[in-house]
C-alpha positions as semicolon CSV with decimal commas, in nm:
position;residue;x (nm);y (nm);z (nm)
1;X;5,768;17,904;-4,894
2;X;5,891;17,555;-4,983
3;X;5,755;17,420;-4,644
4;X;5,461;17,552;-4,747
5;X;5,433;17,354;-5,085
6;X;5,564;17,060;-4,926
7;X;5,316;17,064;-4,657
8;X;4,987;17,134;-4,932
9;X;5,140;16,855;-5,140
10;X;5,186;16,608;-4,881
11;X;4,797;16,746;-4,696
12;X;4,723;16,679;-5,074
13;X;4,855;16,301;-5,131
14;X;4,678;16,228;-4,780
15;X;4,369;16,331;-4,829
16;X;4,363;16,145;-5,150
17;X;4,499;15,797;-5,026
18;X;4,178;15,815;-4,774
19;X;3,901;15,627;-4,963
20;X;4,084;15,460;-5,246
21;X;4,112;15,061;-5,253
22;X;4,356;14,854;-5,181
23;X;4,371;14,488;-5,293
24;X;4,388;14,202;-5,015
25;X;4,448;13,845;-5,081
26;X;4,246;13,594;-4,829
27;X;4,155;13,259;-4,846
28;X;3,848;13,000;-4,777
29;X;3,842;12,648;-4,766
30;X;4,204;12,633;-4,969
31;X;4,043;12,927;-5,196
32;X;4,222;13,199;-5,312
33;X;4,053;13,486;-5,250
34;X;4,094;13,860;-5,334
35;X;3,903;14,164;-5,132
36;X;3,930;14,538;-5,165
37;X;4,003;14,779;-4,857
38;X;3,863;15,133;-4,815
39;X;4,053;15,300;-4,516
40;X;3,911;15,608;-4,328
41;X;4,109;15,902;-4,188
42;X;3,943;15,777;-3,848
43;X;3,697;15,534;-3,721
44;X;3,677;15,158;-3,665
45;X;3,331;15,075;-3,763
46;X;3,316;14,848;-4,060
47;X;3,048;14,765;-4,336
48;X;3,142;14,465;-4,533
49;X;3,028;14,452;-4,897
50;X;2,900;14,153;-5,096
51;X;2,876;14,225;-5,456
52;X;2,661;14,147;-5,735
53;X;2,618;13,844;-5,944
54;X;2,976;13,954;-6,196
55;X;3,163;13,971;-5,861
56;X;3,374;14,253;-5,794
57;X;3,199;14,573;-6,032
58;X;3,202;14,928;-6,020
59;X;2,900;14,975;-5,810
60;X;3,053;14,772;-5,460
61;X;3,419;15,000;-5,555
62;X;3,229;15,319;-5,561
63;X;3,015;15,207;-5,230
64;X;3,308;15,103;-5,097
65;X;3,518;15,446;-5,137
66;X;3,228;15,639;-5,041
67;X;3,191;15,464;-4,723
68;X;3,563;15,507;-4,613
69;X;3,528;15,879;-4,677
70;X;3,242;15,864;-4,403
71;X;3,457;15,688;-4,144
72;X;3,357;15,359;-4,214
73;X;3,621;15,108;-4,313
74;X;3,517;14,889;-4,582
75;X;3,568;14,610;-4,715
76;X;3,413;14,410;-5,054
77;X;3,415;14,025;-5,045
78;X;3,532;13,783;-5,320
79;X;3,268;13,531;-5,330
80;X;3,371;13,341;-5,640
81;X;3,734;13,318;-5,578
82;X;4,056;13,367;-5,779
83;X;3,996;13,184;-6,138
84;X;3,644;13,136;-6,161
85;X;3,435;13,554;-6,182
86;X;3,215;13,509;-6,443
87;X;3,228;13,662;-6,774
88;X;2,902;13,620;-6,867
89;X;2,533;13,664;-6,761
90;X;2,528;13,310;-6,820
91;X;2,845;13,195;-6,631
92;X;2,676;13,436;-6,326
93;X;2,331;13,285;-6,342
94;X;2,505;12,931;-6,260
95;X;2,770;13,092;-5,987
96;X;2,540;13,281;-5,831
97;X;2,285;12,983;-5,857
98;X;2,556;12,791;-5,704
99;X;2,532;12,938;-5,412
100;X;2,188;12,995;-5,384
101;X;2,114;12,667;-5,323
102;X;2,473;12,600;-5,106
103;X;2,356;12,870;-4,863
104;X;2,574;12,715;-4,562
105;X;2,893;12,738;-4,909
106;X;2,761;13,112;-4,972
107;X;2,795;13,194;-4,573
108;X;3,180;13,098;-4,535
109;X;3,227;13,307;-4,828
110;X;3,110;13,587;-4,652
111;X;3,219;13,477;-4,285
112;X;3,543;13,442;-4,405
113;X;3,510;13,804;-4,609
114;X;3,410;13,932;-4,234
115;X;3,725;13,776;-4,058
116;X;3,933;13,940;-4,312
117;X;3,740;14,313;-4,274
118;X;3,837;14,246;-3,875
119;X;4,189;14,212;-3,981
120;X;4,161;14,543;-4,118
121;X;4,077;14,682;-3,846
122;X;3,723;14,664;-3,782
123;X;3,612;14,696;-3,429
124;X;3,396;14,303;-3,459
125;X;3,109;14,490;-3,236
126;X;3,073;14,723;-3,505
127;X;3,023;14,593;-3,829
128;X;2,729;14,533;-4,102
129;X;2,704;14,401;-4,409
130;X;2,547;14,488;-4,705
131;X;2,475;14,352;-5,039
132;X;2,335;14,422;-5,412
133;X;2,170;14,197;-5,575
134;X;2,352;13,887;-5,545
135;X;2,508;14,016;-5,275
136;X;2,164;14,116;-5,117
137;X;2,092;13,787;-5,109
138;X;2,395;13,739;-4,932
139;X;2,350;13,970;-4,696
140;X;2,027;13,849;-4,566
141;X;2,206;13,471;-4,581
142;X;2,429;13,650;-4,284
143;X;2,122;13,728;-4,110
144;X;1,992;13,364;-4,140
145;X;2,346;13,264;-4,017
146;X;2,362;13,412;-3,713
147;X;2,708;13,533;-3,833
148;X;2,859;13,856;-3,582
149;X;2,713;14,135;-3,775
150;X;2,515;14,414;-3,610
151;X;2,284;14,432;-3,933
152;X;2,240;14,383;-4,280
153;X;2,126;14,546;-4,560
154;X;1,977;14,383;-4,868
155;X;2,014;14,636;-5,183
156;X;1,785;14,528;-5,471
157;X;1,853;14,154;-5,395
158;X;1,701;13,835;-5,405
159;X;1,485;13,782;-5,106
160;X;1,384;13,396;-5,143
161;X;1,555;13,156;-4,941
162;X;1,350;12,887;-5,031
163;X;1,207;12,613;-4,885
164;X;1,422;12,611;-4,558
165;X;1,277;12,653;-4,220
166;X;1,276;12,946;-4,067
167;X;1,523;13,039;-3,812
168;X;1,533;13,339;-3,550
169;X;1,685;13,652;-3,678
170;X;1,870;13,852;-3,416
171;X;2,039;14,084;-3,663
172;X;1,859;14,430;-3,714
173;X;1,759;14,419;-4,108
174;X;1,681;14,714;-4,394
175;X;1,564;14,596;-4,725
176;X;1,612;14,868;-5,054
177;X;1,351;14,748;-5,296
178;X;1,315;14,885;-5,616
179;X;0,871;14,900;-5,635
180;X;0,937;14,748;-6,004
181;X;1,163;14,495;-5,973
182;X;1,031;14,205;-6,197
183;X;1,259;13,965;-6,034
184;X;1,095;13,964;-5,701
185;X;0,743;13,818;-5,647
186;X;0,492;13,941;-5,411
187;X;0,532;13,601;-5,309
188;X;0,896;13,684;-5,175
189;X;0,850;13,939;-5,007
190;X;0,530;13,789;-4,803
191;X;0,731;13,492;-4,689
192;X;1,043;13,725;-4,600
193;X;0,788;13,933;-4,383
194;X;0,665;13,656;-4,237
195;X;1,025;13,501;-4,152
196;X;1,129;13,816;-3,967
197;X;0,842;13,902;-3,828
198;X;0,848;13,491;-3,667
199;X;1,173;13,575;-3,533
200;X;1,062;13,934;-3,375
201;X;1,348;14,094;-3,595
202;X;1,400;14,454;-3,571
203;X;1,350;14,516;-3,988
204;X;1,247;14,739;-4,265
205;X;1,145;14,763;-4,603
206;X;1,177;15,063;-4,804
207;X;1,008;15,060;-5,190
208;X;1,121;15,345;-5,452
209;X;0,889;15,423;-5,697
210;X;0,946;15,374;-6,065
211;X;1,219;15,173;-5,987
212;X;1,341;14,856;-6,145
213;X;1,569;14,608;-5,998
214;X;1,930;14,772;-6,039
215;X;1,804;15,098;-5,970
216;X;2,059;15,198;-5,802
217;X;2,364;15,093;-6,035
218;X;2,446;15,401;-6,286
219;X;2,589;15,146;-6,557
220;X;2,202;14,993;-6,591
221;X;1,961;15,062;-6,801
222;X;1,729;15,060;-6,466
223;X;1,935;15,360;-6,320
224;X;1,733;15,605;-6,133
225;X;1,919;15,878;-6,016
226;X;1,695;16,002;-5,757
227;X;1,575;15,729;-5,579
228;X;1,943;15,595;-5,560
229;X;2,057;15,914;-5,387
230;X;1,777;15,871;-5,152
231;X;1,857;15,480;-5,113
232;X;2,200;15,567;-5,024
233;X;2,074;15,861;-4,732
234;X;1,832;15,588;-4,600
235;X;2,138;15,390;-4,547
236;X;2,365;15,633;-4,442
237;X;2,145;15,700;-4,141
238;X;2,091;15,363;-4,056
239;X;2,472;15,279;-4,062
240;X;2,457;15,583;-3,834
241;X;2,221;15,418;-3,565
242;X;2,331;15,104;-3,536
243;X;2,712;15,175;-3,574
């Protein structure tokens, strides 16, 4: 009998230490830097998270559990580095701004987010990134990088990339757009079609209806339950393909 209850406790503890986070410190460019890990029970795939414009919130932790309880291990990036996450909307206009406009800055930060997800574990042939907001952006600035990933996924983010040239996109892409979402222009998402479709990229675009931008984050007032479920199947099964 006591093997028993020794046995369910420890099946217990297990199954609960799969998916929860686990804090890494990393570095960039003399940056301190500090990541969360999700492991899986199995699996070496990984999906590399780049968080919104606060840094670090609840939305990339939940994404990022959820995803090691599918097999994937994940891992969220710290873009802003040890002393300076905003604490305003203010302070994350200008960091976010920051790096924006430093796109070549903002793609260390996340190459050197990917090189730590690798020394997790991740298998580096099988690994993409994805992004909300902010971290949308981001995840399309890997794209335009060239950097090792086998896609990425922009989540409600930021599609402009300005007035740069456009470069070829090799990386298979999946935009979630909220159909509402004041803070991209028609004129974004023209000139983002017409980037990939200049550099013959494998992409997609999926609108939700009645959804504004943070649709997907339960803590906003722009929460919609239904098309963030669906959101999160759509990428679910296209983690599933490519990975």
């Amino acid at each position: 009998m006591n093997k028993i209850i020794l046995l369910t406790v420890s099946m217990i503890i297990s199954n609960y230490s799969f998916g929860q986070l686990k804090e890494v410190t990393y570095s960039e460019n003399s940056q301190e830097l500090k990541g969360l890990v999700g492991k899986p029970k199995s699996g070496n795939a990984g999906v590399l998270i780049l968080p919104a414009w606060k840094g670090i919130d609840n939305e990339a932790k939940e994404a990022a559990k959820n995803l090691a309880e599918a097999g994937y291990i994940s891992f969220i990036a710290d873009i802003y580095g040890v002393g300076h996450t905003p604490a305003t909307n203010e302070e994350a206009g200008k960091a976010a701004g920051y790096y924006k406009t430093n796109f070549e800055a903002y793609q260390k930060r996340i190459k050197a987010g990917l090189d730590e997800l690798i020394k997790q574990g991740a298998d580096p042939n099988k690994i993409v990134v994805i992004g909300y907001c902010f971290g949308g952006t981001g995840a399309l600035e890997a794209a335009r990088g060239q950097l090792p990933v086998q896609a990425a996924v922009s989540i409600h983010g930021g599609l402009s990339k300005g007035n740069r040239q456009n470069v070829p996109i090799k990386t298979k892409v999946l935009v979630l757009h909220g159909a509402d979402d004041a803070s991209v222009s028609k004129a974004d998402i023209d000139l983002l079609t017409e980037e990939l479709n200049a550099g013959k990229t494998d992409w997609q675009m999926i609108y939700y209806a009645q959804s504004k931008h943070t649709f997907t984050n339960p803590e906003s007032a722009d929460y919609n339950e239904i098309m963030a479920k669906r959101s999160w199947e759509h990428l679910m099964l296209f983690l599933k393909e490519v990975l």
